[in-house]
PDB file of C-alpha atoms and ligand atoms in Angstrom:
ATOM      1  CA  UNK A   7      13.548   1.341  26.598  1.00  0.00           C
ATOM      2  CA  UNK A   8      14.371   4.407  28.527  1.00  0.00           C
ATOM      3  CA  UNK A   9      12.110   5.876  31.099  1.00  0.00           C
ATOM      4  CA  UNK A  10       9.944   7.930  29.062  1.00  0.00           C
ATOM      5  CA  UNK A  11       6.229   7.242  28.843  1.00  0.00           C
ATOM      6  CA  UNK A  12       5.664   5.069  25.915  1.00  0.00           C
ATOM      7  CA  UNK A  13       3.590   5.737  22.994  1.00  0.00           C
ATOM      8  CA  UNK A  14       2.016   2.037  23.162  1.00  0.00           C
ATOM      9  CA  UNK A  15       2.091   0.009  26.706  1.00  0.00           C
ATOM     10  CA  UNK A  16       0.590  -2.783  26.340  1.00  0.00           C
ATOM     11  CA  UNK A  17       1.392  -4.834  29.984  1.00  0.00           C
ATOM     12  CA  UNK A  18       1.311  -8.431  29.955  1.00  0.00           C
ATOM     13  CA  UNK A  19      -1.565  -9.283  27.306  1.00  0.00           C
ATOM     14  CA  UNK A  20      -2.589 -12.475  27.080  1.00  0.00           C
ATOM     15  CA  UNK A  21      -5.129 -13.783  24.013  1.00  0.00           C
ATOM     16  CA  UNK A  22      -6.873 -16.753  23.993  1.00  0.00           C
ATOM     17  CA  UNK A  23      -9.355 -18.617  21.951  1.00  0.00           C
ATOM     18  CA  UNK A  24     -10.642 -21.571  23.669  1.00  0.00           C
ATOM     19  CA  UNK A  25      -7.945 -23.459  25.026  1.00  0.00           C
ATOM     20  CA  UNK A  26      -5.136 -22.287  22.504  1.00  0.00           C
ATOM     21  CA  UNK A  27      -3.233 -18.881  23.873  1.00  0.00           C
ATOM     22  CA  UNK A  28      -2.447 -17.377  20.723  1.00  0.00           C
ATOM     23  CA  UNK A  29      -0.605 -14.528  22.583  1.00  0.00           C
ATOM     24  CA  UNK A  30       0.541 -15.499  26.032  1.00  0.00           C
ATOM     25  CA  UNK A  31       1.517 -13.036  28.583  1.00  0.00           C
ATOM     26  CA  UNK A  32       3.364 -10.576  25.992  1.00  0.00           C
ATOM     27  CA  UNK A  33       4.656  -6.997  26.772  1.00  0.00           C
ATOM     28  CA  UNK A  34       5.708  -4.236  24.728  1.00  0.00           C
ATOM     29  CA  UNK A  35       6.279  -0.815  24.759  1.00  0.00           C
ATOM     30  CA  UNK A  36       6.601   1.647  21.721  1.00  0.00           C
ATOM     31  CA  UNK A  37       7.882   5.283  22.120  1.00  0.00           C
ATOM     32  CA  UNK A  38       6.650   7.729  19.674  1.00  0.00           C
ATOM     33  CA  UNK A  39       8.051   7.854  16.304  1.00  0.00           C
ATOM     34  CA  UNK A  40       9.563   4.474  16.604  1.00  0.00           C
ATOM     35  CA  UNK A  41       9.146   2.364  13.594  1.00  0.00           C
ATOM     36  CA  UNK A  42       9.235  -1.281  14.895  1.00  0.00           C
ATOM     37  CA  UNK A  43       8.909  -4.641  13.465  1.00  0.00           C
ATOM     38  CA  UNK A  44       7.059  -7.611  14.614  1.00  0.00           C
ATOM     39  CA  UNK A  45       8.191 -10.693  13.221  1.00  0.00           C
ATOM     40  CA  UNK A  46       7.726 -14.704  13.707  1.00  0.00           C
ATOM     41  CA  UNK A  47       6.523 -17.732  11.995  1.00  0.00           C
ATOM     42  CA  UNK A  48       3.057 -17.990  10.731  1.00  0.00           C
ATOM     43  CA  UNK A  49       0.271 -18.733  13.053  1.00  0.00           C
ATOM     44  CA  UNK A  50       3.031 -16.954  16.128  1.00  0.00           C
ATOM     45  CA  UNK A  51      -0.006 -14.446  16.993  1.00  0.00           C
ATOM     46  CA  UNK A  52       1.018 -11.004  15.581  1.00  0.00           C
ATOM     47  CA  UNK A  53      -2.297 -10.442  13.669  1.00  0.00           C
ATOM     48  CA  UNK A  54      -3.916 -10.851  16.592  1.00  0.00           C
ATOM     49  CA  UNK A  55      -2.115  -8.980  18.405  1.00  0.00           C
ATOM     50  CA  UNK A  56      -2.817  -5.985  15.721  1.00  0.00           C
ATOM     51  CA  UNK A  57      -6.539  -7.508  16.622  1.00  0.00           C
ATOM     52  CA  UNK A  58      -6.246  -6.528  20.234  1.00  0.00           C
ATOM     53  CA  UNK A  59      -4.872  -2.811  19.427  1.00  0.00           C
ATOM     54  CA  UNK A  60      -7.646  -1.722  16.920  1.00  0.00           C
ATOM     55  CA  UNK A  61     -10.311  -3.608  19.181  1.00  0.00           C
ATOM     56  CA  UNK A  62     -11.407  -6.726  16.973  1.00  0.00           C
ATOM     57  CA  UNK A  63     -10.676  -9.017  19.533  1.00  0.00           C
ATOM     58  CA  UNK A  64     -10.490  -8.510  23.453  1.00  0.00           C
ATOM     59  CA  UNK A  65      -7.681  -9.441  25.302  1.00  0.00           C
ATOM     60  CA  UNK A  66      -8.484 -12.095  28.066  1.00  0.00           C
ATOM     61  CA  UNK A  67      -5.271 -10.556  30.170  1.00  0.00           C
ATOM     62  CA  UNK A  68      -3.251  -7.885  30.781  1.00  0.00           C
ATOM     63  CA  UNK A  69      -3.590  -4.731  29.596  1.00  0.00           C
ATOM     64  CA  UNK A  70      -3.593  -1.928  26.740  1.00  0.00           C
ATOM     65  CA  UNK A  71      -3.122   1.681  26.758  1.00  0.00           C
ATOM     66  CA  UNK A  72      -2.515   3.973  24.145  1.00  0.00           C
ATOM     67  CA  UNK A  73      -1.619   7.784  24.585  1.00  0.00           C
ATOM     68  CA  UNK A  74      -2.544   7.515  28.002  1.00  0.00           C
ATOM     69  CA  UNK A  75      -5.754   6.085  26.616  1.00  0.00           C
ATOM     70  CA  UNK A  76      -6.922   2.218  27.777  1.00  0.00           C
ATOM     71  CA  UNK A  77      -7.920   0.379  24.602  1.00  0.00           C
ATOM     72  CA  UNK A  78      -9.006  -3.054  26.165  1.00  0.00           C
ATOM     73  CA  UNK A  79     -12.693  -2.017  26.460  1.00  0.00           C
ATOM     74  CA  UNK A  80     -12.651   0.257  23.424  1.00  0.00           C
ATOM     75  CA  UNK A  81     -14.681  -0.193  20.246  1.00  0.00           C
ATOM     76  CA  UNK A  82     -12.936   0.106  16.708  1.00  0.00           C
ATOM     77  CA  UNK A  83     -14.335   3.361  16.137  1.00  0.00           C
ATOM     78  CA  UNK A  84     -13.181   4.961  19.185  1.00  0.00           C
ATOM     79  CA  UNK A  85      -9.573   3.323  18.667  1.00  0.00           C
ATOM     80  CA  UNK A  86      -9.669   4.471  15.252  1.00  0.00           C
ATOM     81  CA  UNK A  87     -10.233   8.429  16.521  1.00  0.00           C
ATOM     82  CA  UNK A  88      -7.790   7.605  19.223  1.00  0.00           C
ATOM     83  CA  UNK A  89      -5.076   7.703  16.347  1.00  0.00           C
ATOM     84  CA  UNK A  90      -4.838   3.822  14.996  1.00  0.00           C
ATOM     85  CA  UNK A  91      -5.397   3.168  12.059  1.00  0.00           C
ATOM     86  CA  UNK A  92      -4.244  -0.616  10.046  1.00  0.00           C
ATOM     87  CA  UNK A  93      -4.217  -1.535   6.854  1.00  0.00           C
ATOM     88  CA  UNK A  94      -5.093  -5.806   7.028  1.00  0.00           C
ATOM     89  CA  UNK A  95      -3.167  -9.004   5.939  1.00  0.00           C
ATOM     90  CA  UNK A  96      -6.151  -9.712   3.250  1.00  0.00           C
ATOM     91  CA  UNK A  97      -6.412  -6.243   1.403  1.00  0.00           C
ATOM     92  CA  UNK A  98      -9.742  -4.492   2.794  1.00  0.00           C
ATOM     93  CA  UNK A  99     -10.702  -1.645   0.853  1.00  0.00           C
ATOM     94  CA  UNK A 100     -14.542  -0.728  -1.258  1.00  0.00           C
ATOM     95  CA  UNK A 101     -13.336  -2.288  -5.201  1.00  0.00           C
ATOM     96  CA  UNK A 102     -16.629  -1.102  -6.227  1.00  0.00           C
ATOM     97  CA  UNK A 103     -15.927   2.457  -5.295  1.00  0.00           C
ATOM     98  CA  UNK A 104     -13.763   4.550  -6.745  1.00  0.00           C
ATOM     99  CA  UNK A 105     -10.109   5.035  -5.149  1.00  0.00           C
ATOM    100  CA  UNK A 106     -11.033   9.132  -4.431  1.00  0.00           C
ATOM    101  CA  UNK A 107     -14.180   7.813  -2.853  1.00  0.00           C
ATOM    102  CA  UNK A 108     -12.323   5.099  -0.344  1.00  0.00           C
ATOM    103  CA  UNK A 109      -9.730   7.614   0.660  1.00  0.00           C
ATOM    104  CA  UNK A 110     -12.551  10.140   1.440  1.00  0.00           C
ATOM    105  CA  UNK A 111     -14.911   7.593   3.346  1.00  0.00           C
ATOM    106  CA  UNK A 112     -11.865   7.194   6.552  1.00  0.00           C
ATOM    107  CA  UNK A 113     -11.586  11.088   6.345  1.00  0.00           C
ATOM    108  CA  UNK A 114     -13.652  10.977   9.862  1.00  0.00           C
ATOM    109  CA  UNK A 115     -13.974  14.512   9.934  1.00  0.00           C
ATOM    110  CA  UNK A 116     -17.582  15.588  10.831  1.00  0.00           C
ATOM    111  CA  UNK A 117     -19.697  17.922   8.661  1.00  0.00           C
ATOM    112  CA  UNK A 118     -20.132  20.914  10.294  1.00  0.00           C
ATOM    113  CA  UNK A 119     -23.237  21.335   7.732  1.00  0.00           C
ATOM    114  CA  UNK A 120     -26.617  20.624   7.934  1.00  0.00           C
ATOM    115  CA  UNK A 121     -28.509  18.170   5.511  1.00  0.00           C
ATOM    116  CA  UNK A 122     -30.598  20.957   4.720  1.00  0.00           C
ATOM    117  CA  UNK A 123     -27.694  23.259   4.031  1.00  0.00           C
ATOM    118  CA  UNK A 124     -26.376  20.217   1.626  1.00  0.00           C
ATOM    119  CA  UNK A 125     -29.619  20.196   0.134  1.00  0.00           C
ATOM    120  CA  UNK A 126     -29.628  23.279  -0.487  1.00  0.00           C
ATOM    121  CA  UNK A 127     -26.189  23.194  -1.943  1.00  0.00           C
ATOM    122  CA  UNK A 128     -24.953  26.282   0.250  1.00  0.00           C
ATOM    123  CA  UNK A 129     -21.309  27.496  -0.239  1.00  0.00           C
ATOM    124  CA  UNK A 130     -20.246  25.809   3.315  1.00  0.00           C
ATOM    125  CA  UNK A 131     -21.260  22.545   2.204  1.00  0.00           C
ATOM    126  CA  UNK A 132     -19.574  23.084  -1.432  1.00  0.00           C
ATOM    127  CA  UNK A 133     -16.135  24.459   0.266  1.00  0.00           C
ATOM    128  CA  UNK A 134     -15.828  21.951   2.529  1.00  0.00           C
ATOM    129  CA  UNK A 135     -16.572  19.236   0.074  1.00  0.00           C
ATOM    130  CA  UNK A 136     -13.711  20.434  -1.588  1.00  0.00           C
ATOM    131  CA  UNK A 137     -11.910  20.784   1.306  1.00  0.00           C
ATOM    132  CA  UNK A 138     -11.779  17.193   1.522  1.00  0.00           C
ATOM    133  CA  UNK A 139     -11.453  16.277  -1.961  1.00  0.00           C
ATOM    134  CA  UNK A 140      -8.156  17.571  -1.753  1.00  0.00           C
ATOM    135  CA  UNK A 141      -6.915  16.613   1.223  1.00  0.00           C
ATOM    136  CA  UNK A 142      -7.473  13.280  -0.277  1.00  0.00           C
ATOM    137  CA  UNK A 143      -6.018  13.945  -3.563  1.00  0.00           C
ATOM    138  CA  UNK A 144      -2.724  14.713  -1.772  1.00  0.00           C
ATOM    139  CA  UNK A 145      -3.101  11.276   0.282  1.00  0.00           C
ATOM    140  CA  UNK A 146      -3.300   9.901  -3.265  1.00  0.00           C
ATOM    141  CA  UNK A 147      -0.505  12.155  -4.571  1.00  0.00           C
ATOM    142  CA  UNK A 148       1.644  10.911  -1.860  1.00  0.00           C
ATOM    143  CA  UNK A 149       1.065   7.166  -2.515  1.00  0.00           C
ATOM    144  CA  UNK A 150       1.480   7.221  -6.217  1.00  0.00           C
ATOM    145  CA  UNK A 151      -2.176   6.915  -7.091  1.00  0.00           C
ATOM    146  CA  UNK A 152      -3.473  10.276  -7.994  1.00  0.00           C
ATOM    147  CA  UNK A 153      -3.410   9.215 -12.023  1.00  0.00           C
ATOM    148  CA  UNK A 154      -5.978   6.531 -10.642  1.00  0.00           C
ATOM    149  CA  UNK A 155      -8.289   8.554  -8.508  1.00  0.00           C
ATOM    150  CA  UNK A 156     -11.136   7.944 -11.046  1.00  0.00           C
ATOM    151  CA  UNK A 157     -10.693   4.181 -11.046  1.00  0.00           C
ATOM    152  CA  UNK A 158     -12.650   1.575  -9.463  1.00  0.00           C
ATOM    153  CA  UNK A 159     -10.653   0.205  -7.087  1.00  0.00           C
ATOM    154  CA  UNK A 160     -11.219  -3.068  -7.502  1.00  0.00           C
ATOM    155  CA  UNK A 161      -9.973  -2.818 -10.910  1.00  0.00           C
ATOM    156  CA  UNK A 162      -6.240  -1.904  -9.405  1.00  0.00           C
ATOM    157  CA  UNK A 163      -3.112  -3.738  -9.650  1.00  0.00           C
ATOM    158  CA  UNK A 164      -2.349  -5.610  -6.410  1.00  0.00           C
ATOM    159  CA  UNK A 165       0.618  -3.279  -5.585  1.00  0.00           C
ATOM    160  CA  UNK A 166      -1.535  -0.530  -6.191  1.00  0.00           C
ATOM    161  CA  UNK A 167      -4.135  -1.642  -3.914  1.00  0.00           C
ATOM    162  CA  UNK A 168      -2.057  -2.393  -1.488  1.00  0.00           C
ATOM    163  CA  UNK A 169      -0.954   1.305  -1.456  1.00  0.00           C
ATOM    164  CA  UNK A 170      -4.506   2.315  -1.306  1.00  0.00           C
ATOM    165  CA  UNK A 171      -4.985   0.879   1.873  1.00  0.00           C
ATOM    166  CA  UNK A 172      -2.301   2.931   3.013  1.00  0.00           C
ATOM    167  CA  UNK A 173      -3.575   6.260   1.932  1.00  0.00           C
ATOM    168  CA  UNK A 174      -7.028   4.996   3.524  1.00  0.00           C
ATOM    169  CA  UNK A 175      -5.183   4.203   6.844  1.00  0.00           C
ATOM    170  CA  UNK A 176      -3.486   7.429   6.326  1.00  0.00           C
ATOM    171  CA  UNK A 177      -6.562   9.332   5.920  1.00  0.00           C
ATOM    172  CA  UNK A 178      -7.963   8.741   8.966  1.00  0.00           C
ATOM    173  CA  UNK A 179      -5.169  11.063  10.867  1.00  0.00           C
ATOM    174  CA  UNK A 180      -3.493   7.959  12.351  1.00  0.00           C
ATOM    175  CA  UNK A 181      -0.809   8.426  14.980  1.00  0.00           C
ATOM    176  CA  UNK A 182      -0.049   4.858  15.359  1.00  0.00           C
ATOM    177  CA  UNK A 183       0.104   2.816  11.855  1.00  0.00           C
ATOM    178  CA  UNK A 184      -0.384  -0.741  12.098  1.00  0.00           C
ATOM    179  CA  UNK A 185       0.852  -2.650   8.826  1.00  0.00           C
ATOM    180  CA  UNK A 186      -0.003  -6.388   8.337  1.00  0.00           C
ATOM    181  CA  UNK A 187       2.224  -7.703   5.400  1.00  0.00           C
ATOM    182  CA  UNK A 188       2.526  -4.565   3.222  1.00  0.00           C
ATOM    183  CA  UNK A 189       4.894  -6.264   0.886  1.00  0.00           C
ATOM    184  CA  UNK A 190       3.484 -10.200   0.944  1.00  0.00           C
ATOM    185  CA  UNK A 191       3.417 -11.100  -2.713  1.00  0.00           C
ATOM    186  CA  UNK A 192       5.513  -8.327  -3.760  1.00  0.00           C
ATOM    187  CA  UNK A 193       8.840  -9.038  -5.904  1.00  0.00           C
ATOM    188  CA  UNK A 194      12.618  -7.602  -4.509  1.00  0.00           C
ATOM    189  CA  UNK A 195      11.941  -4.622  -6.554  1.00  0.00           C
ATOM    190  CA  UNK A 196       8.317  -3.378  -5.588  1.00  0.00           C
ATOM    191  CA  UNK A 197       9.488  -4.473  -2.025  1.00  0.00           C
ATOM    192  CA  UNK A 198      12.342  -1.917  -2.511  1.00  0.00           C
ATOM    193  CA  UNK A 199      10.106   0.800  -3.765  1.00  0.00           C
ATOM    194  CA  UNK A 200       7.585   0.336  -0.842  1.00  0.00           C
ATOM    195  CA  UNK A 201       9.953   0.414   1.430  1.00  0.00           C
ATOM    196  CA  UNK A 202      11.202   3.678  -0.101  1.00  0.00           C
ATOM    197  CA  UNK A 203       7.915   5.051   0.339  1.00  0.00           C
ATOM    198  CA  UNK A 204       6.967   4.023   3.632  1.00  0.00           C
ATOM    199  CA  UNK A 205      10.142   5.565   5.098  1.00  0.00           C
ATOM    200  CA  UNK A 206       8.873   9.137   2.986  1.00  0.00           C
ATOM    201  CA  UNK A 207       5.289   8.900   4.433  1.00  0.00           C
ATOM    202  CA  UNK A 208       6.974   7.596   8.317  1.00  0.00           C
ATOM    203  CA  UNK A 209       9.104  10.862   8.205  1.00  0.00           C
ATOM    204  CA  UNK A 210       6.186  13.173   6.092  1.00  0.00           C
ATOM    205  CA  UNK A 211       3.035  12.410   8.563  1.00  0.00           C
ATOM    206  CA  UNK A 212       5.319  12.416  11.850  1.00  0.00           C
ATOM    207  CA  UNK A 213       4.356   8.549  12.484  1.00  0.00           C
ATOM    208  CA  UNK A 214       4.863   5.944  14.582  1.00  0.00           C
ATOM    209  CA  UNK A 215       4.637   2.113  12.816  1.00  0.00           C
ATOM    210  CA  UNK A 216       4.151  -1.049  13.863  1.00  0.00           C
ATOM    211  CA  UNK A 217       5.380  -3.638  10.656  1.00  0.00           C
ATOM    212  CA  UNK A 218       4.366  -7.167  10.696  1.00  0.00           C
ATOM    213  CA  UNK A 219       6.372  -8.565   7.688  1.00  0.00           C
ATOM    214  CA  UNK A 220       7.668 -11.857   6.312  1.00  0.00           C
ATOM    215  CA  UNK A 221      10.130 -10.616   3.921  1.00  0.00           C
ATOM    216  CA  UNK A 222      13.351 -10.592   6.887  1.00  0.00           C
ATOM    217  CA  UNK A 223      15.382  -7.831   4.474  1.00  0.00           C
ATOM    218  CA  UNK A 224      12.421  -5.293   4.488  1.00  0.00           C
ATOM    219  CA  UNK A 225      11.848  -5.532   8.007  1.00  0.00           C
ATOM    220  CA  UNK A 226      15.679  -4.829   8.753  1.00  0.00           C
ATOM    221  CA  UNK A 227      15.998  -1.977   6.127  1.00  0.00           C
ATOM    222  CA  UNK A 228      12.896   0.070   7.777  1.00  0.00           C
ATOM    223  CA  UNK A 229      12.588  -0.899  11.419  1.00  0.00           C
ATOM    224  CA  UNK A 230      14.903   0.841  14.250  1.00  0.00           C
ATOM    225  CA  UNK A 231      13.928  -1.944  16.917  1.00  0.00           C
ATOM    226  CA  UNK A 232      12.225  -5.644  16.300  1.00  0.00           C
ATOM    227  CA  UNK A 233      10.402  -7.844  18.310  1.00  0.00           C
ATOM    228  CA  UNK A 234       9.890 -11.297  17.553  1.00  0.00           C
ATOM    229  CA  UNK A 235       6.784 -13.612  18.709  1.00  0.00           C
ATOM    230  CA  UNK A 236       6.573 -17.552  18.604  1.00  0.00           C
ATOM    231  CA  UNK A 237       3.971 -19.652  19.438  1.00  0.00           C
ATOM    232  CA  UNK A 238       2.244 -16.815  20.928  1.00  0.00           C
ATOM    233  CA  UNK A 239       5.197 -15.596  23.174  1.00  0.00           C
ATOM    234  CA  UNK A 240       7.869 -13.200  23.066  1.00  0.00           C
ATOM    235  CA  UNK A 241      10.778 -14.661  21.840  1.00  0.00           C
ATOM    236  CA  UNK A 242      13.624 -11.425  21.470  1.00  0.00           C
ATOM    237  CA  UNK A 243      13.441  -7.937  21.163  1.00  0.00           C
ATOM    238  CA  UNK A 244      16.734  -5.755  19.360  1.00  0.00           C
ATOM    239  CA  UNK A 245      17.755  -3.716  16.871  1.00  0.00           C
ATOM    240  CA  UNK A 246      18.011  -5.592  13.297  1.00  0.00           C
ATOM    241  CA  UNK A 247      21.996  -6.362  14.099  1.00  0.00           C
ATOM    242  CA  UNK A 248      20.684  -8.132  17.491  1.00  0.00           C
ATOM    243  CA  UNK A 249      17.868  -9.801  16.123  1.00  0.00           C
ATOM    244  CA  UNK A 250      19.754 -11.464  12.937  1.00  0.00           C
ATOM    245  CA  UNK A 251      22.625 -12.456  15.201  1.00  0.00           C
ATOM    246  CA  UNK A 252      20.343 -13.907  17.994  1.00  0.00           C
ATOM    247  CA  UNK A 253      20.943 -17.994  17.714  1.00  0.00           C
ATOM    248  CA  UNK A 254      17.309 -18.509  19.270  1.00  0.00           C
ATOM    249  CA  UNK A 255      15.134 -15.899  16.841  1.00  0.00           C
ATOM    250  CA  UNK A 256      17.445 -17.742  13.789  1.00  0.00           C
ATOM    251  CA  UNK A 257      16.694 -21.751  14.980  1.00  0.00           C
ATOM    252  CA  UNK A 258      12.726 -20.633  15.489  1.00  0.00           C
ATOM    253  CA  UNK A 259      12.407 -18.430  12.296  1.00  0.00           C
ATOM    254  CA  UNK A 260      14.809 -16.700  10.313  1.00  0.00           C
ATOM    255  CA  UNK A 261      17.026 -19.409   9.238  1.00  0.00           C
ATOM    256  CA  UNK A 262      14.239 -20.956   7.882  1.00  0.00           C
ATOM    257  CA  UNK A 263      12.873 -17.625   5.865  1.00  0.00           C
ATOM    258  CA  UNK A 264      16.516 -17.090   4.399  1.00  0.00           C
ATOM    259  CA  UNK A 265      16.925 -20.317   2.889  1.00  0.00           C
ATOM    260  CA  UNK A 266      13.762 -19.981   1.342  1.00  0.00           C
ATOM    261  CA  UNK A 267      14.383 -16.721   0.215  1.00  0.00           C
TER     262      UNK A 267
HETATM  263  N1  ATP B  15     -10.695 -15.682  15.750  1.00  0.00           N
HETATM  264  C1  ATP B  15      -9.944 -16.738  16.016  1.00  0.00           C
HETATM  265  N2  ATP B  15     -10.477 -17.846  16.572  1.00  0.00           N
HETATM  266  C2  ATP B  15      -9.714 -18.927  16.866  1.00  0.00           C
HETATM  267  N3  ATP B  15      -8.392 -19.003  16.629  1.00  0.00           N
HETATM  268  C3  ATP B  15      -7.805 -17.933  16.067  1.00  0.00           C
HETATM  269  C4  ATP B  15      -8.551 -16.752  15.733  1.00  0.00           C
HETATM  270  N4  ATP B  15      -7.678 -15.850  15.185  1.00  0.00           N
HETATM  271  C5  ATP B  15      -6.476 -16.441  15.184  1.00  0.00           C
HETATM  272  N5  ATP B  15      -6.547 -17.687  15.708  1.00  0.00           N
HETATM  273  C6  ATP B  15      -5.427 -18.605  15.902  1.00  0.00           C
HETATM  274  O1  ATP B  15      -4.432 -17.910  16.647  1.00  0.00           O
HETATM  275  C7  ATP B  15      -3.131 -18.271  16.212  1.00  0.00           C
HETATM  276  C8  ATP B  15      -2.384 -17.005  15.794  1.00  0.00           C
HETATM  277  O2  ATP B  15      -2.926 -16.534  14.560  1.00  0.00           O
HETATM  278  P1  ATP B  15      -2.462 -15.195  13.859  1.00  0.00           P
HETATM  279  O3  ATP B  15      -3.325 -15.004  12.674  1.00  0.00           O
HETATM  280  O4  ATP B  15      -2.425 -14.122  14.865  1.00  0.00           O
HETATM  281  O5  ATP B  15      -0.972 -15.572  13.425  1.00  0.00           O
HETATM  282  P2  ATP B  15       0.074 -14.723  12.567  1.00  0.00           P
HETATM  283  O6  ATP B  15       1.309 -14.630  13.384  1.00  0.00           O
HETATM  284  O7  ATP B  15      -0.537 -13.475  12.086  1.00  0.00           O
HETATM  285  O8  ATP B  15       0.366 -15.725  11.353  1.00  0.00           O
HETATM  286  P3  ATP B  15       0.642 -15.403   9.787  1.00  0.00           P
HETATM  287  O9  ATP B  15       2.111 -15.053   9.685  1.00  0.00           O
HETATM  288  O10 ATP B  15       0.371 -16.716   9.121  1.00  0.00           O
HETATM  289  O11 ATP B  15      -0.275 -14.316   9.348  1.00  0.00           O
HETATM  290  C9  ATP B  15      -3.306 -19.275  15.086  1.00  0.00           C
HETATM  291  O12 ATP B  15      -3.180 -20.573  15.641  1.00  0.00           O
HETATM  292  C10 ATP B  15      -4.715 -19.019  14.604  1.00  0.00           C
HETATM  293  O13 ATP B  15      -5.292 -20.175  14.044  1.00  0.00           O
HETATM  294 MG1   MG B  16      -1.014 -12.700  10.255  1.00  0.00          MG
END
């Protein structure tokens, strides 16, 4: 890293559940409009690691601090109008709802109406309703969804809502973008088309992303620097060429992946 101040410091963090560290004494730094990987073998920590960013779990060392922001005694909520926003291993999003309704609900943008001026169905209210509506129709336009805004979203293909959890994330006005496994389950060629769309939305909304990823090729197409956790530690950091030419990352992890792959 060079001596600028980083987007994302996070200073020695260590995570531990009972007696089991599941990250141990880890530091990281992320400059603004990186777009870094996170990689390792399952159970290595990086989910909870996302955990400690967003605020679902509290670090037990060390320290976090965002945008000149410190996270570590931070709720969700206020991390979330910090600028993080995640989109989660196990898709999270309302399948009872439809998919304009979940991309509206993270549009945290406070009413500047009264309930009685809703009730009365004033213009203010009605404009910006609308307003919103499409805003969010252009998240959806930008993921691919907009033919599906009527849908319930439950009733999606599993690409599909996948991709609504992005426009959700998205939605919310994120600076940081935490992705957990955008692309598990996905064949080579929907992993090539999210990939292509994840570099359009990186560049459109002026991001900076944070992948966690099994599929090795993905993560070295997108990412401009990797880091790699094991057993809760930091095993390398690099750019893709160091990372798949580093003997230590390929024993604990990648030669493994790419003969299964
Ligand atoms: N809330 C929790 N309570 C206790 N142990 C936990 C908790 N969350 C995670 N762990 C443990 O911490 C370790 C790291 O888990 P984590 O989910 O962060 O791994 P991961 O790198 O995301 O793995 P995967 O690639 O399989 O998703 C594991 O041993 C897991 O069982
Ligand atoms: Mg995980």
């Amino acid at each position: 890293m060079d001596g600028k101040t980083a987007l994302l410091d996070i200073d020695h963090m260590t995570i531990a559940f009972g007696g089991l560290k599941a990250v141990n004494d880890v530091s990281i730094q992320i400059n603004k409009s990186e777009f870094v990987g996170l990689i390792g073998p399952n159970g290595a920590g990086k989910t909870t690691f996302f955990n400690s960013i967003t605020g679902n779990v509290s670090p037990t060392g060390g320290g976090i601090v965002f945008d000149g922001h410190s996270l570590t005694k931070k709720r969700p909520d206020q991390i979330s109008r910090l600028g993080i926003s995640r989109t989660f291993q196990n898709i999270r999003i309302f399948p009872k709802m439809s998919v304009l309704d979940n991309v509206t609900i993270p549009m945290h943008s406070a009413p500047s109406y009264s309930m009685w001026a809703a009730m009365l169905g004033l213009s203010k209210v009605t404009r910006q309703q609308k307003e919103t509506e499409k805003r969010a129709l252009e998240f959806l336009s930008d993921l691919g969804l907009e033919a599906y805004k009527d849908r319930e979203a439950g009733t999606l293909a599993y690409g599909l809502q996948r991709r609504l959890e992005i426009a959700r994330a998205l939605a919310a006005s994120p600076k940081l973008l935490l992705l957990d496994e955008p692309a598990a389950g996905m064949n080579n060629d929907e992993c090539n088309e999210l990939a292509e769309l994840l570099r359009r939305i990186y560049k459109n909304y002026d991001l900076t992303v944070i992948l966690i990823e099994h599929h090795i090729e993905f993560v070295l197409k997108l990412c401009d620097r990797i880091y790699v956790l094991n057993l809760g530690q930091l095993l390398a950091e690099g750019t893709p060429e160091e990372i798949q030419s580093n003997p230590e990352v390929v024993r604990a992890y990648l030669g493994s992946r790419r003969t299964k792959q």
